[in-house]
Amino acid sequence: MNKIVKAEFLSADIKRFIISAPKIAVKRKAGQFVIVRSNSHGERIPLTIADSDPSEGTITLIVQGIGKSTKEINSFETNDYFHDVVGPLGQASEIEYFGTAVSIGGGVGAAIAYPTAVALKEKGNHTISIIGARTKELIILEKEMRAKVDEVYVTTDDGSYGFHGFVTQQLAKLISEQKIDYVLAIGPIPMMKAVAATTRPRNIKTIVSLNPVMVDGTGMCGGCRATVDNKTVFVCVDGPEFDAHKVDFDLLMKRNRTYLTFEKQSLEKQHICNNDKAFELALQAESVTKN
Amino acid sequence: MAARLSNKDRMKIPRQPMPEQDALERSGNFKEVNLGLTEELAILEAQRCLRCLRPMCIEGCPVGVKIDDFIALVADGNFAGAAAKIKEDNILPAVCGRVCPQEEQCEINCIVGKKNEPVAIGRLERFVADYERERLGIQTPFCKPKTGKKVAVIGSGPAGLSCAADLIQAGHDVTVFEALHELGGVLVYGIPEFRLPKEIVKAEVAALESLGVEFRKNAVVGFTDSVDELLSTEGYNAVFIAVGAGLPYFLNIPGENLNGVYSANEFLTRVNLMKAYKFPEYDTPVFDCKEKSVAVFGGGNTAMDAVRTSKRLGAKHSFIIYRRSEVEMPARLEEVHHAKQEGVEFLLLTNPLEFVGTEAGWLTGAKLQKMELGEPDQSGRRRPIPIEGSEYILPIDMAVIAIGNGSNPIIQKTTEGLTYTKRGNIIVDNETMETSRAGVFAGGDIVTGGATVILAMGAGRKAAKAINEYLLGA
Ligand SMILES: Cc1cc2nc3c(=O)[nH]c(=O)nc-3n(C[C@H](O)[C@H](O)[C@H](O)COP(=O)(O)OP(=O)(O)OC[C@H]3O[C@@H](n4cnc5c(N)ncnc54)[C@H](O)[C@@H]3O)c2cc1C
Ligand SMILES: Cc1cc2nc3c(=O)[nH]c(=O)nc-3n(C[C@H](O)[C@H](O)[C@H](O)COP(=O)(O)OP(=O)(O)OC[C@H]3O[C@@H](n4cnc5c(N)ncnc54)[C@H](O)[C@@H]3O)c2cc1C
Ligand code: SF4
Ligand code: SF4
Ligand code: FES
């Protein structure tokens, strides 16, 4: 059981939790994640460690409520408990001096990109961050990002805030104006695929963080397998970050649809909100074609 | 006390059948298949034992359970005494009585079996353990005064649990680190409820807790703590690595990443550990097998567990696809027998070449090839040879790959100074289970590769003995 020290909404569907997990707080590195279970009947779901405070013994998780488990988590308040938290899992991000490094976060992906962007900055990179979302209300961590990195660009699909368009358009603009040495892209699969397509012609080193369905998170089940460079990898232990130019995104997208009908059923049982709307969100989060 | 029977009379008693749930009924539920012997049946079965002067049965048991003695106590109706006798050598009799391959171990050596069917040692062991747990409560042994030494056990499978049990009794402080949120290793995530009810594993773990063993769930050693940190900053004096064989092998054929293709570990973990068979009461889903065709590839216990699980999830056709013939199948006889009774279809001498599916990525079938048996290979089993032109497509909706497990690399990647075989198994001294690093011991599937519960337990006890000597000598 891990206590929630602080819980607050960052946007309508996205909530930030600071939770007690002293061991993980000390050990975690940027890019690693935890697996949590919200209750004794819950699924094991992976969440990136967005930040940590080793002296307080806390870690930060930022959760987008898109399905049964994440919505239940987002109903948790300060002083509630996560049933299980295990980690830190996965390989840490490769943090080096690249030169100019762009980190792109789509939706809740901004939360996942945040720790790595900060670490890249600390390594001396000129660090640019692009935060994208469908609409203004869904933009998260802009303030936090501005405090830590050199340049921040915001994009919204509907033009309600920042640049009117997709993160890839903003990226293409940056690439045409200056030399970019490294790109990190985290968000919906179509977004990551589009970023890979944008940087491939210029051969810019591009890393994505993959989000397959996981169970154990320790390499025991193989459920999280993906194809990278024509080879099967287990994302939980070999990743989650991989060379974007070598990832088979179409396969990942198909595999992530395995449990769609169940997810809908699970939400229906939950009755916490307008089911269809929530389900649509879940669908969109995964398949909205941003480009 | 029952009247002493002559050996001749003993030989006349037939082996008592195990009462079991009706095949049709049980293939629709997850309750235990075998119901257990009654007291009367147990006493009758125990009377079949001849109390040999040189009991050959004991030589077949990897941990040397004093079979003749405990069976004599059962024959006398002294079930508590029998339980204590078994526990001198085997701390998990309720588990072993259920899942040991007795027909190849203790029972194959039983003298009665030379003429009649052997004494049902496993069933008696199970009876005694169940009697103790249900009627008397698990009896906890005496622990020696505290030594002030601390041991870290990594992994809560049978190897880790048995090592922890012996070390706590020897007076050491023991902490068991487990990566998952439940304790028991394969006993909880792999072997299904219908073969080994999880309540039994829970009761055994609770008994260890009452002796003072500390359990830390959700702790992946290598990530949460490393072996080195346990030995240095965390102050443990010795470490026992019992992390099992947790890396699923795939077939490496085209189409293996289609939706509906699982490793046995994933399928069984979803169903057993995460209780997907109770979806949506529990949140974790598993492929909906209802009225579907399921193919399980492999011929071991894991394959039988997976295929019987698919039946229970409502599959219309559940196939075992195995490239050799039935005699070469490594699964326990009882499991194969039960699977057949439950309507599992066996496609033997058949090998998969490829999985086929839809554009959207869903499995629709497996391309199979017939095989014939040639000369024996290195394993002594006759080698299957493909028959050219025999390929065909079997329509299936779900596939489970159950062809074995390799060793999980997390410990290897995060621990200096251990030595490994080519397959990634930790190399140890066979007598002491000590690794190439002082104070670091290993045992169970991580050393042997996928083996059996009783061998893992035996390794845990051997290691406990050596760790005890190491700690007291140090
Ligand atoms: C390494 C990694 C890090 C992640 N970090 C974050 C994060 O920091 N914040 C955040 O909000 N989300 C994160 N996610 C995604 C998050 O795990 C899923 O949104 C969540 O599991 C959905 O569960 P649900 O029951 O709410 O939704 P569901 O309705 O069950 O599923 C919605 C979609 O989520 C995905 N999903 C479902 N179950 C799982 C599962 N067990 N494991 C992984 N994906 C699943 C599927 O693509 C599915 O279509 C991360 C995923 C991975 C793999
Ligand atoms: C489906 C199935 C059916 C089987 N049926 C039978 C049968 O009928 N009869 C029989 O005798 N044998 C059977 N076996 C084999 C038997 O279960 C194993 O040989 C035995 O469980 C091995 O015990 P172990 O203690 O070495 O490892 P395991 O039981 O595998 O336990 C290892 C534990 O360590 C944990 N772990 C792994 N890595 C870490 C880490 N880094 N940090 C912390 N914890 C970690 C794992 O989560 C796991 O809980 C079966 C196996 C399977 C998979
Ligand atoms: S532990 Fe297994 S092999 Fe030994 S006596 Fe019991 S059932 Fe037989
Ligand atoms: S070999 Fe058979 S008859 Fe002899 S002691 Fe063992 S169980 Fe009894
Ligand atoms: S989640 Fe099971 S192997 Fe990655």
PDB file of N, CA, C and O in Angstrom, chain A residues 23 27 37 41-44 68 84-88 90 213 215 218-221 223 225 227 234 251 254-255 258-259 262 265 269, chain B residues 181 218 223-225 229 234 246 248 250 256-257 259 261-263 265-266 270 274 279-286 359-360 362 408:
ATOM      1  N   LYS A  23      11.883   3.747  -1.589  1.00  0.00           N
ATOM      2  CA  LYS A  23      12.892   2.989  -2.333  1.00  0.00           C
ATOM      3  C   LYS A  23      12.966   3.461  -3.783  1.00  0.00           C
ATOM      4  O   LYS A  23      14.040   3.696  -4.337  1.00  0.00           O
ATOM      5  N   LYS A  27      15.932   5.305  -6.242  1.00  0.00           N
ATOM      6  CA  LYS A  27      16.569   4.551  -7.328  1.00  0.00           C
ATOM      7  C   LYS A  27      16.208   5.005  -8.731  1.00  0.00           C
ATOM      8  O   LYS A  27      16.937   4.745  -9.680  1.00  0.00           O
ATOM      9  N   ARG A  37      -1.343  -1.198  -9.011  1.00  0.00           N
ATOM     10  CA  ARG A  37      -2.704  -1.749  -8.971  1.00  0.00           C
ATOM     11  C   ARG A  37      -3.481  -0.837  -8.044  1.00  0.00           C
ATOM     12  O   ARG A  37      -3.042  -0.532  -6.934  1.00  0.00           O
ATOM     13  N   HIS A  41      -8.566  -6.003  -6.739  1.00  0.00           N
ATOM     14  CA  HIS A  41      -9.058  -6.695  -7.931  1.00  0.00           C
ATOM     15  C   HIS A  41      -8.519  -6.043  -9.208  1.00  0.00           C
ATOM     16  O   HIS A  41      -8.930  -6.379 -10.304  1.00  0.00           O
ATOM     17  N   GLY A  42      -7.619  -5.084  -9.023  1.00  0.00           N
ATOM     18  CA  GLY A  42      -7.228  -4.237 -10.143  1.00  0.00           C
ATOM     19  C   GLY A  42      -6.264  -4.877 -11.122  1.00  0.00           C
ATOM     20  O   GLY A  42      -5.631  -5.879 -10.844  1.00  0.00           O
ATOM     21  N   GLU A  43      -6.175  -4.241 -12.300  1.00  0.00           N
ATOM     22  CA  GLU A  43      -5.187  -4.620 -13.304  1.00  0.00           C
ATOM     23  C   GLU A  43      -3.842  -4.065 -12.886  1.00  0.00           C
ATOM     24  O   GLU A  43      -3.774  -3.083 -12.141  1.00  0.00           O
ATOM     25  N   ARG A  44      -2.793  -4.622 -13.467  1.00  0.00           N
ATOM     26  CA  ARG A  44      -1.465  -4.044 -13.290  1.00  0.00           C
ATOM     27  C   ARG A  44      -1.260  -3.065 -14.433  1.00  0.00           C
ATOM     28  O   ARG A  44      -1.243  -3.462 -15.589  1.00  0.00           O
ATOM     29  N   LYS A  68     -11.138   2.144 -17.421  1.00  0.00           N
ATOM     30  CA  LYS A  68     -11.559   1.731 -16.080  1.00  0.00           C
ATOM     31  C   LYS A  68     -10.512   2.048 -15.010  1.00  0.00           C
ATOM     32  O   LYS A  68     -10.789   2.722 -14.024  1.00  0.00           O
ATOM     33  N   ASP A  84      -0.831  -1.467  -4.825  1.00  0.00           N
ATOM     34  CA  ASP A  84       0.530  -1.932  -5.089  1.00  0.00           C
ATOM     35  C   ASP A  84       1.241  -0.954  -6.006  1.00  0.00           C
ATOM     36  O   ASP A  84       0.623  -0.427  -6.936  1.00  0.00           O
ATOM     37  N   VAL A  85       2.516  -0.744  -5.724  1.00  0.00           N
ATOM     38  CA  VAL A  85       3.363   0.032  -6.635  1.00  0.00           C
ATOM     39  C   VAL A  85       4.695  -0.703  -6.719  1.00  0.00           C
ATOM     40  O   VAL A  85       5.320  -0.955  -5.690  1.00  0.00           O
ATOM     41  N   VAL A  86       5.102  -1.090  -7.913  1.00  0.00           N
ATOM     42  CA  VAL A  86       6.375  -1.803  -8.052  1.00  0.00           C
ATOM     43  C   VAL A  86       7.263  -1.105  -9.071  1.00  0.00           C
ATOM     44  O   VAL A  86       6.789  -0.622 -10.104  1.00  0.00           O
ATOM     45  N   GLY A  87       8.542  -1.015  -8.753  1.00  0.00           N
ATOM     46  CA  GLY A  87       9.465  -0.375  -9.675  1.00  0.00           C
ATOM     47  C   GLY A  87      10.757  -0.013  -8.982  1.00  0.00           C
ATOM     48  O   GLY A  87      10.994  -0.456  -7.862  1.00  0.00           O
ATOM     49  N   PRO A  88      11.588   0.814  -9.580  1.00  0.00           N
ATOM     50  CA  PRO A  88      11.416   1.359 -10.929  1.00  0.00           C
ATOM     51  C   PRO A  88      11.725   0.301 -11.980  1.00  0.00           C
ATOM     52  O   PRO A  88      12.687  -0.441 -11.842  1.00  0.00           O
ATOM     53  N   GLY A  90      12.032  -1.023 -16.225  1.00  0.00           N
ATOM     54  CA  GLY A  90      12.471  -0.587 -17.550  1.00  0.00           C
ATOM     55  C   GLY A  90      13.859   0.034 -17.523  1.00  0.00           C
ATOM     56  O   GLY A  90      14.466   0.240 -16.475  1.00  0.00           O
ATOM     57  N   VAL A 213       0.353  -2.959 -24.025  1.00  0.00           N
ATOM     58  CA  VAL A 213      -0.319  -3.484 -22.841  1.00  0.00           C
ATOM     59  C   VAL A 213       0.684  -4.353 -22.077  1.00  0.00           C
ATOM     60  O   VAL A 213       1.381  -5.165 -22.665  1.00  0.00           O
ATOM     61  N   VAL A 215       1.666  -6.730 -18.388  1.00  0.00           N
ATOM     62  CA  VAL A 215       1.117  -7.447 -17.243  1.00  0.00           C
ATOM     63  C   VAL A 215       2.116  -7.372 -16.083  1.00  0.00           C
ATOM     64  O   VAL A 215       1.957  -6.592 -15.168  1.00  0.00           O
ATOM     65  N   THR A 218       8.195  -7.420 -15.916  1.00  0.00           N
ATOM     66  CA  THR A 218       9.528  -7.927 -15.583  1.00  0.00           C
ATOM     67  C   THR A 218      10.079  -8.880 -16.641  1.00  0.00           C
ATOM     68  O   THR A 218      11.039  -9.598 -16.391  1.00  0.00           O
ATOM     69  N   GLY A 219       9.439  -8.940 -17.810  1.00  0.00           N
ATOM     70  CA  GLY A 219       9.943  -9.824 -18.859  1.00  0.00           C
ATOM     71  C   GLY A 219       9.462 -11.258 -18.725  1.00  0.00           C
ATOM     72  O   GLY A 219       9.977 -12.153 -19.374  1.00  0.00           O
ATOM     73  N   MET A 220       8.457 -11.497 -17.907  1.00  0.00           N
ATOM     74  CA  MET A 220       8.022 -12.862 -17.645  1.00  0.00           C
ATOM     75  C   MET A 220       6.912 -13.337 -18.582  1.00  0.00           C
ATOM     76  O   MET A 220       6.766 -14.539 -18.799  1.00  0.00           O
ATOM     77  N   CYS A 221       6.114 -12.399 -19.145  1.00  0.00           N
ATOM     78  CA  CYS A 221       4.938 -12.857 -19.897  1.00  0.00           C
ATOM     79  C   CYS A 221       5.042 -12.662 -21.405  1.00  0.00           C
ATOM     80  O   CYS A 221       4.384 -13.357 -22.163  1.00  0.00           O
ATOM     81  N   GLY A 223       3.810 -10.358 -23.099  1.00  0.00           N
ATOM     82  CA  GLY A 223       2.626  -9.696 -23.630  1.00  0.00           C
ATOM     83  C   GLY A 223       2.945  -8.337 -24.234  1.00  0.00           C
ATOM     84  O   GLY A 223       2.253  -7.863 -25.133  1.00  0.00           O
ATOM     85  N   ARG A 225       5.315  -7.519 -26.127  1.00  0.00           N
ATOM     86  CA  ARG A 225       6.300  -7.597 -27.205  1.00  0.00           C
ATOM     87  C   ARG A 225       5.960  -6.669 -28.362  1.00  0.00           C
ATOM     88  O   ARG A 225       4.795  -6.449 -28.686  1.00  0.00           O
ATOM     89  N   THR A 227       7.893  -5.108 -32.280  1.00  0.00           N
ATOM     90  CA  THR A 227       8.940  -5.399 -33.252  1.00  0.00           C
ATOM     91  C   THR A 227       9.751  -4.139 -33.497  1.00  0.00           C
ATOM     92  O   THR A 227       9.214  -3.101 -33.857  1.00  0.00           O
ATOM     93  N   PHE A 234      10.854  -7.205 -25.731  1.00  0.00           N
ATOM     94  CA  PHE A 234       9.896  -7.076 -24.640  1.00  0.00           C
ATOM     95  C   PHE A 234      10.049  -5.641 -24.137  1.00  0.00           C
ATOM     96  O   PHE A 234      11.077  -5.290 -23.550  1.00  0.00           O
ATOM     97  N   LEU A 251       2.144  -2.481 -36.103  1.00  0.00           N
ATOM     98  CA  LEU A 251       1.948  -3.677 -35.287  1.00  0.00           C
ATOM     99  C   LEU A 251       1.545  -3.296 -33.859  1.00  0.00           C
ATOM    100  O   LEU A 251       0.609  -3.851 -33.289  1.00  0.00           O
ATOM    101  N   LYS A 254      -2.016  -2.277 -33.696  1.00  0.00           N
ATOM    102  CA  LYS A 254      -2.940  -3.416 -33.769  1.00  0.00           C
ATOM    103  C   LYS A 254      -2.961  -4.172 -32.449  1.00  0.00           C
ATOM    104  O   LYS A 254      -4.013  -4.537 -31.934  1.00  0.00           O
ATOM    105  N   ARG A 255      -1.783  -4.423 -31.906  1.00  0.00           N
ATOM    106  CA  ARG A 255      -1.729  -5.201 -30.665  1.00  0.00           C
ATOM    107  C   ARG A 255      -2.442  -4.475 -29.521  1.00  0.00           C
ATOM    108  O   ARG A 255      -3.063  -5.107 -28.673  1.00  0.00           O
ATOM    109  N   THR A 258      -6.152  -5.265 -28.715  1.00  0.00           N
ATOM    110  CA  THR A 258      -6.554  -6.622 -28.323  1.00  0.00           C
ATOM    111  C   THR A 258      -7.753  -6.642 -27.388  1.00  0.00           C
ATOM    112  O   THR A 258      -8.625  -7.485 -27.498  1.00  0.00           O
ATOM    113  N   TYR A 259      -7.765  -5.717 -26.428  1.00  0.00           N
ATOM    114  CA  TYR A 259      -8.780  -5.832 -25.366  1.00  0.00           C
ATOM    115  C   TYR A 259      -9.871  -4.763 -25.457  1.00  0.00           C
ATOM    116  O   TYR A 259     -10.567  -4.530 -24.471  1.00  0.00           O
ATOM    117  N   PHE A 262     -13.293  -5.590 -24.135  1.00  0.00           N
ATOM    118  CA  PHE A 262     -13.286  -5.770 -22.678  1.00  0.00           C
ATOM    119  C   PHE A 262     -13.224  -4.427 -21.979  1.00  0.00           C
ATOM    120  O   PHE A 262     -13.848  -4.208 -20.953  1.00  0.00           O
ATOM    121  N   GLN A 265     -16.494  -3.006 -21.733  1.00  0.00           N
ATOM    122  CA  GLN A 265     -17.290  -3.720 -20.742  1.00  0.00           C
ATOM    123  C   GLN A 265     -16.902  -3.276 -19.326  1.00  0.00           C
ATOM    124  O   GLN A 265     -17.735  -3.083 -18.462  1.00  0.00           O
ATOM    125  N   LYS A 269     -19.253  -1.397 -16.424  1.00  0.00           N
ATOM    126  CA  LYS A 269     -19.469  -1.899 -15.073  1.00  0.00           C
ATOM    127  C   LYS A 269     -19.209  -0.780 -14.068  1.00  0.00           C
ATOM    128  O   LYS A 269     -19.816  -0.711 -13.019  1.00  0.00           O
TER     129      LYS A 269
ATOM    130  N   HIS B 181       2.744  -9.239  -6.930  1.00  0.00           N
ATOM    131  CA  HIS B 181       1.955  -8.799  -5.778  1.00  0.00           C
ATOM    132  C   HIS B 181       1.368  -9.965  -4.991  1.00  0.00           C
ATOM    133  O   HIS B 181       0.594  -9.759  -4.064  1.00  0.00           O
ATOM    134  N   ASN B 218       6.100  -6.900  -4.397  1.00  0.00           N
ATOM    135  CA  ASN B 218       6.361  -5.740  -5.269  1.00  0.00           C
ATOM    136  C   ASN B 218       7.807  -5.273  -5.168  1.00  0.00           C
ATOM    137  O   ASN B 218       8.078  -4.075  -5.206  1.00  0.00           O
ATOM    138  N   PHE B 223      16.100  -4.223  -9.768  1.00  0.00           N
ATOM    139  CA  PHE B 223      15.538  -2.889 -10.003  1.00  0.00           C
ATOM    140  C   PHE B 223      15.303  -2.144  -8.685  1.00  0.00           C
ATOM    141  O   PHE B 223      15.812  -1.052  -8.472  1.00  0.00           O
ATOM    142  N   THR B 224      14.484  -2.753  -7.802  1.00  0.00           N
ATOM    143  CA  THR B 224      14.152  -2.069  -6.557  1.00  0.00           C
ATOM    144  C   THR B 224      15.367  -2.037  -5.611  1.00  0.00           C
ATOM    145  O   THR B 224      15.683  -1.013  -5.027  1.00  0.00           O
ATOM    146  N   ASP B 225      16.020  -3.187  -5.469  1.00  0.00           N
ATOM    147  CA  ASP B 225      17.283  -3.302  -4.735  1.00  0.00           C
ATOM    148  C   ASP B 225      18.142  -4.207  -5.598  1.00  0.00           C
ATOM    149  O   ASP B 225      17.617  -5.084  -6.259  1.00  0.00           O
ATOM    150  N   GLU B 229      23.350  -4.341  -3.132  1.00  0.00           N
ATOM    151  CA  GLU B 229      22.798  -3.473  -2.081  1.00  0.00           C
ATOM    152  C   GLU B 229      22.269  -4.290  -0.910  1.00  0.00           C
ATOM    153  O   GLU B 229      22.400  -3.890   0.243  1.00  0.00           O
ATOM    154  N   GLU B 234      21.957  -2.903   2.851  1.00  0.00           N
ATOM    155  CA  GLU B 234      20.801  -3.454   3.573  1.00  0.00           C
ATOM    156  C   GLU B 234      21.207  -4.423   4.675  1.00  0.00           C
ATOM    157  O   GLU B 234      20.362  -4.907   5.424  1.00  0.00           O
ATOM    158  N   GLY B 246      11.759 -17.546 -15.579  1.00  0.00           N
ATOM    159  CA  GLY B 246      10.653 -16.712 -16.038  1.00  0.00           C
ATOM    160  C   GLY B 246      10.915 -15.937 -17.307  1.00  0.00           C
ATOM    161  O   GLY B 246      10.889 -14.717 -17.305  1.00  0.00           O
ATOM    162  N   PRO B 248       9.594 -16.418 -21.251  1.00  0.00           N
ATOM    163  CA  PRO B 248       8.893 -17.335 -22.144  1.00  0.00           C
ATOM    164  C   PRO B 248       9.588 -17.489 -23.501  1.00  0.00           C
ATOM    165  O   PRO B 248      10.015 -16.497 -24.085  1.00  0.00           O
ATOM    166  N   PHE B 250       9.351 -18.255 -27.438  1.00  0.00           N
ATOM    167  CA  PHE B 250       8.367 -18.242 -28.517  1.00  0.00           C
ATOM    168  C   PHE B 250       8.837 -19.182 -29.617  1.00  0.00           C
ATOM    169  O   PHE B 250       9.974 -19.668 -29.591  1.00  0.00           O
ATOM    170  N   GLU B 256       3.641 -14.539 -35.232  1.00  0.00           N
ATOM    171  CA  GLU B 256       3.553 -14.800 -33.797  1.00  0.00           C
ATOM    172  C   GLU B 256       3.087 -13.585 -32.989  1.00  0.00           C
ATOM    173  O   GLU B 256       2.706 -13.715 -31.833  1.00  0.00           O
ATOM    174  N   ASN B 257       3.139 -12.397 -33.605  1.00  0.00           N
ATOM    175  CA  ASN B 257       2.693 -11.209 -32.881  1.00  0.00           C
ATOM    176  C   ASN B 257       1.246 -10.825 -33.188  1.00  0.00           C
ATOM    177  O   ASN B 257       0.793  -9.752 -32.819  1.00  0.00           O
ATOM    178  N   ASN B 259      -2.746 -10.634 -32.758  1.00  0.00           N
ATOM    179  CA  ASN B 259      -3.583 -10.617 -31.556  1.00  0.00           C
ATOM    180  C   ASN B 259      -4.221 -11.991 -31.381  1.00  0.00           C
ATOM    181  O   ASN B 259      -4.782 -12.537 -32.323  1.00  0.00           O
ATOM    182  N   VAL B 261      -2.338 -14.475 -29.978  1.00  0.00           N
ATOM    183  CA  VAL B 261      -1.220 -15.388 -29.709  1.00  0.00           C
ATOM    184  C   VAL B 261      -0.597 -15.002 -28.369  1.00  0.00           C
ATOM    185  O   VAL B 261      -0.145 -13.875 -28.196  1.00  0.00           O
ATOM    186  N   TYR B 262      -0.617 -15.937 -27.437  1.00  0.00           N
ATOM    187  CA  TYR B 262      -0.078 -15.695 -26.098  1.00  0.00           C
ATOM    188  C   TYR B 262       1.098 -16.620 -25.804  1.00  0.00           C
ATOM    189  O   TYR B 262       1.147 -17.737 -26.304  1.00  0.00           O
ATOM    190  N   SER B 263       1.967 -16.186 -24.909  1.00  0.00           N
ATOM    191  CA  SER B 263       2.841 -17.151 -24.251  1.00  0.00           C
ATOM    192  C   SER B 263       1.998 -17.814 -23.174  1.00  0.00           C
ATOM    193  O   SER B 263       1.020 -17.225 -22.697  1.00  0.00           O
ATOM    194  N   ASN B 265       2.896 -18.260 -20.200  1.00  0.00           N
ATOM    195  CA  ASN B 265       3.035 -17.432 -19.000  1.00  0.00           C
ATOM    196  C   ASN B 265       2.010 -16.312 -18.985  1.00  0.00           C
ATOM    197  O   ASN B 265       1.396 -16.033 -17.961  1.00  0.00           O
ATOM    198  N   GLU B 266       1.843 -15.643 -20.126  1.00  0.00           N
ATOM    199  CA  GLU B 266       0.894 -14.529 -20.130  1.00  0.00           C
ATOM    200  C   GLU B 266      -0.541 -15.036 -19.943  1.00  0.00           C
ATOM    201  O   GLU B 266      -1.296 -14.518 -19.123  1.00  0.00           O
ATOM    202  N   ARG B 270      -2.633 -14.112 -16.637  1.00  0.00           N
ATOM    203  CA  ARG B 270      -3.888 -13.357 -16.706  1.00  0.00           C
ATOM    204  C   ARG B 270      -5.011 -14.108 -16.001  1.00  0.00           C
ATOM    205  O   ARG B 270      -5.796 -13.532 -15.247  1.00  0.00           O
ATOM    206  N   MET B 274      -4.172 -12.859 -12.108  1.00  0.00           N
ATOM    207  CA  MET B 274      -5.014 -11.677 -12.243  1.00  0.00           C
ATOM    208  C   MET B 274      -6.506 -12.033 -12.237  1.00  0.00           C
ATOM    209  O   MET B 274      -7.345 -11.161 -12.336  1.00  0.00           O
ATOM    210  N   PHE B 279     -13.471 -11.939 -14.789  1.00  0.00           N
ATOM    211  CA  PHE B 279     -13.752 -10.639 -15.398  1.00  0.00           C
ATOM    212  C   PHE B 279     -15.256 -10.524 -15.589  1.00  0.00           C
ATOM    213  O   PHE B 279     -15.883 -11.504 -15.992  1.00  0.00           O
ATOM    214  N   PRO B 280     -15.938  -9.394 -15.337  1.00  0.00           N
ATOM    215  CA  PRO B 280     -15.360  -8.107 -14.949  1.00  0.00           C
ATOM    216  C   PRO B 280     -15.281  -7.858 -13.432  1.00  0.00           C
ATOM    217  O   PRO B 280     -14.987  -6.737 -13.032  1.00  0.00           O
ATOM    218  N   GLU B 281     -15.512  -8.909 -12.621  1.00  0.00           N
ATOM    219  CA  GLU B 281     -15.351  -8.702 -11.172  1.00  0.00           C
ATOM    220  C   GLU B 281     -13.902  -8.280 -10.894  1.00  0.00           C
ATOM    221  O   GLU B 281     -13.626  -7.414 -10.068  1.00  0.00           O
ATOM    222  N   TYR B 282     -12.985  -8.955 -11.590  1.00  0.00           N
ATOM    223  CA  TYR B 282     -11.586  -8.523 -11.579  1.00  0.00           C
ATOM    224  C   TYR B 282     -11.349  -7.774 -12.886  1.00  0.00           C
ATOM    225  O   TYR B 282     -11.973  -8.090 -13.907  1.00  0.00           O
ATOM    226  N   ASP B 283     -10.417  -6.792 -12.867  1.00  0.00           N
ATOM    227  CA  ASP B 283     -10.316  -5.887 -14.014  1.00  0.00           C
ATOM    228  C   ASP B 283      -9.543  -6.424 -15.216  1.00  0.00           C
ATOM    229  O   ASP B 283      -9.642  -5.878 -16.303  1.00  0.00           O
ATOM    230  N   THR B 284      -8.717  -7.446 -15.005  1.00  0.00           N
ATOM    231  CA  THR B 284      -7.838  -7.864 -16.101  1.00  0.00           C
ATOM    232  C   THR B 284      -8.563  -8.763 -17.094  1.00  0.00           C
ATOM    233  O   THR B 284      -9.152  -9.762 -16.692  1.00  0.00           O
ATOM    234  N   PRO B 285      -8.538  -8.416 -18.368  1.00  0.00           N
ATOM    235  CA  PRO B 285      -9.211  -9.244 -19.361  1.00  0.00           C
ATOM    236  C   PRO B 285      -8.293 -10.347 -19.901  1.00  0.00           C
ATOM    237  O   PRO B 285      -7.082 -10.300 -19.734  1.00  0.00           O
ATOM    238  N   VAL B 286      -8.897 -11.344 -20.540  1.00  0.00           N
ATOM    239  CA  VAL B 286      -8.139 -12.328 -21.304  1.00  0.00           C
ATOM    240  C   VAL B 286      -8.987 -12.614 -22.539  1.00  0.00           C
ATOM    241  O   VAL B 286     -10.206 -12.382 -22.529  1.00  0.00           O
ATOM    242  N   GLU B 359      -6.015  -8.618 -41.820  1.00  0.00           N
ATOM    243  CA  GLU B 359      -5.347  -7.323 -42.024  1.00  0.00           C
ATOM    244  C   GLU B 359      -5.243  -6.554 -40.705  1.00  0.00           C
ATOM    245  O   GLU B 359      -4.229  -5.955 -40.397  1.00  0.00           O
ATOM    246  N   ALA B 360      -6.333  -6.605 -39.936  1.00  0.00           N
ATOM    247  CA  ALA B 360      -6.380  -5.843 -38.687  1.00  0.00           C
ATOM    248  C   ALA B 360      -5.512  -6.472 -37.599  1.00  0.00           C
ATOM    249  O   ALA B 360      -5.406  -5.936 -36.501  1.00  0.00           O
ATOM    250  N   TRP B 362      -5.637  -9.854 -36.377  1.00  0.00           N
ATOM    251  CA  TRP B 362      -6.188 -10.921 -35.523  1.00  0.00           C
ATOM    252  C   TRP B 362      -5.870 -12.291 -36.097  1.00  0.00           C
ATOM    253  O   TRP B 362      -5.980 -12.530 -37.295  1.00  0.00           O
ATOM    254  N   ASN B 408      15.189 -15.546 -16.736  1.00  0.00           N
ATOM    255  CA  ASN B 408      14.982 -14.107 -16.794  1.00  0.00           C
ATOM    256  C   ASN B 408      16.310 -13.389 -16.551  1.00  0.00           C
ATOM    257  O   ASN B 408      17.015 -13.692 -15.601  1.00  0.00           O
TER     258      ASN B 408
END
